[in-house]
Coordinates of C-alpha atoms in Angstrom, one line a residue:
S6 CA 124.7 75.3 114.3
S7 CA 127.3 76.1 111.7
A8 CA 126.7 77.5 108.2
A9 CA 128.3 74.3 106.9
S10 CA 125.6 72.0 108.4
D11 CA 122.7 73.3 106.5
V12 CA 119.8 71.1 105.4
Y13 CA 120.9 70.8 101.8
K14 CA 122.7 67.6 100.8
R15 CA 125.2 67.5 98.0
Q16 CA 126.1 65.1 95.3
L17 CA 129.6 65.7 93.9
Y18 CA 130.0 65.6 90.1
N19 CA 133.3 64.8 88.5
I20 CA 133.1 65.4 84.7
P21 CA 136.6 66.0 83.5
F22 CA 135.5 66.1 79.8
F23 CA 133.9 69.5 80.5
T24 CA 135.8 70.9 83.5
Q25 CA 138.8 70.3 85.7
E26 CA 138.8 66.9 87.4
I27 CA 138.2 66.8 91.2
E28 CA 141.4 65.3 92.6
T29 CA 140.8 62.0 94.5
D30 CA 142.3 63.3 97.8
I31 CA 139.8 66.2 97.7
V32 CA 136.9 63.7 97.0
F33 CA 138.0 61.7 100.0
R34 CA 138.1 64.8 102.2
L35 CA 134.6 65.8 101.0
F36 CA 133.3 62.4 101.7
R37 CA 133.7 63.2 105.4
H38 CA 131.5 66.3 105.1
E39 CA 128.1 65.7 106.7
N40 CA 126.2 67.2 103.7
V41 CA 127.9 65.2 101.0
I42 CA 125.9 62.1 100.1
G43 CA 127.8 60.8 97.1
I44 CA 129.6 61.4 93.8
K45 CA 128.7 60.9 90.2
D46 CA 132.0 60.3 88.4
S47 CA 132.1 60.5 84.6
S48 CA 135.9 60.1 84.2
A49 CA 135.6 56.5 83.0
N50 CA 138.6 55.8 85.2
M51 CA 138.0 52.4 86.8
K52 CA 141.0 52.7 89.1
R53 CA 139.6 56.0 90.4
L54 CA 136.1 54.5 90.8
E55 CA 137.4 51.5 92.7
H56 CA 139.3 53.6 95.2
M57 CA 136.2 55.8 95.7
A58 CA 134.0 52.7 96.2
E59 CA 136.4 51.4 98.7
M60 CA 136.5 54.7 100.6
A61 CA 132.7 54.9 100.6
K62 CA 132.3 51.2 101.8
N63 CA 130.3 51.0 105.0
T64 CA 129.2 54.6 104.8
E65 CA 126.0 56.3 103.5
I66 CA 128.1 57.8 100.5
S67 CA 127.0 56.6 97.1
V68 CA 129.4 56.2 94.2
L69 CA 127.8 56.4 90.8
T70 CA 129.4 56.1 87.4
G71 CA 128.4 58.6 84.8
T72 CA 129.9 56.6 81.9
D73 CA 127.6 54.0 80.1
D74 CA 130.6 52.2 78.5
I75 CA 131.8 50.9 81.9
L76 CA 128.6 50.3 83.8
F77 CA 129.2 46.5 84.1
P78 CA 132.8 46.7 85.4
A79 CA 131.9 49.7 87.6
L80 CA 129.1 47.8 89.3
V81 CA 131.3 44.8 89.8
G82 CA 134.0 47.1 91.1
G83 CA 131.8 48.4 93.9
C84 CA 129.8 51.4 92.4
D85 CA 126.3 51.7 93.7
G86 CA 124.8 52.5 90.4
S87 CA 124.8 55.0 87.5
M88 CA 123.4 58.3 86.4
T89 CA 123.8 58.2 82.6
A90 CA 122.3 59.4 79.4
F91 CA 121.6 55.8 78.2
A92 CA 119.5 55.2 81.3
T93 CA 116.9 57.6 79.8
V94 CA 117.2 56.0 76.4
F95 CA 117.2 52.3 77.4
P96 CA 116.0 52.2 81.0
E97 CA 114.9 48.5 80.9
K98 CA 118.4 47.4 79.7
I99 CA 120.2 49.5 82.2
C100 CA 118.0 48.2 85.1
T101 CA 118.3 44.6 83.9
L102 CA 122.1 45.0 83.8
Y103 CA 122.1 46.4 87.3
W104 CA 119.9 43.6 88.7
A105 CA 121.9 41.0 86.8
V106 CA 125.1 42.2 88.6
E107 CA 123.2 42.4 92.0
S108 CA 122.1 38.7 91.6
G109 CA 125.5 37.5 90.4
N110 CA 124.4 36.8 86.8
Y111 CA 127.6 38.3 85.3
A112 CA 127.1 36.5 82.0
L113 CA 123.8 38.3 81.4
A114 CA 125.2 41.6 82.6
K115 CA 128.1 41.4 80.3
E116 CA 125.9 40.4 77.4
I117 CA 123.7 43.5 78.0
Q118 CA 126.8 45.7 78.3
F119 CA 128.2 44.4 75.0
S120 CA 124.8 45.0 73.3
L121 CA 124.9 48.6 74.3
L122 CA 128.4 49.3 73.0
P123 CA 127.5 49.6 69.3
L124 CA 124.6 51.9 70.2
L125 CA 127.0 54.0 72.4
R126 CA 129.4 54.3 69.5
K127 CA 126.6 55.5 67.3
A128 CA 125.4 58.1 69.9
E129 CA 129.0 59.3 70.4
S130 CA 129.6 59.7 66.7
E131 CA 127.9 63.1 67.1
T132 CA 128.7 66.0 69.4
F133 CA 127.5 65.4 72.9
P134 CA 124.5 65.4 73.7
R135 CA 123.2 65.5 70.1
G136 CA 123.9 61.8 69.4
Y137 CA 122.0 60.8 72.6
K138 CA 119.0 63.0 71.6
R139 CA 119.0 61.4 68.1
M140 CA 119.1 57.9 69.7
M141 CA 116.2 58.9 72.0
E142 CA 114.3 60.1 68.9
E143 CA 114.8 56.7 67.2
V144 CA 113.7 54.7 70.3
S145 CA 110.8 56.9 71.4
G146 CA 109.6 58.5 68.2
I147 CA 109.6 61.9 70.0
P148 CA 111.4 64.5 68.0
F149 CA 114.0 66.7 69.7
R150 CA 114.9 70.1 68.3
D151 CA 118.5 71.2 68.6
K152 CA 118.8 74.8 69.6
E153 CA 122.1 76.5 68.8
V154 CA 123.6 78.4 71.6
K155 CA 125.0 81.7 70.4
R156 CA 128.1 82.8 72.2
Q157 CA 128.9 86.5 72.5

């Protein structure tokens, strides 16, 4: 047994907003690794997501969007789901949107997507993730305290 075939499975995470983007050709090569089970891609790049969804078709690899703004088109384009901040704030809406796409009710899915966009703009009007925490406070009534990180 090789060191590469350990028991731990890996989910790739592409988040170019905070770090260097994982190039698509590297993602495709990593998809062939036995311990890679999928990718969460927060690039908001539909072209990229479509290519990854096509490459993962008929495999056990899952392709998830990490961008709430494009959940509807990402699901229609072949993504398996999402892993996003708004799924914690509005789980019922996100799940209903997902099941609407799965059942072919695109009109409902688009309506839900559009209803989320003004809320996303509000959440994104503050530095990430502060706006999402404030949105969660408004929805849940649970206060969140922001802690400042002091850099040396």
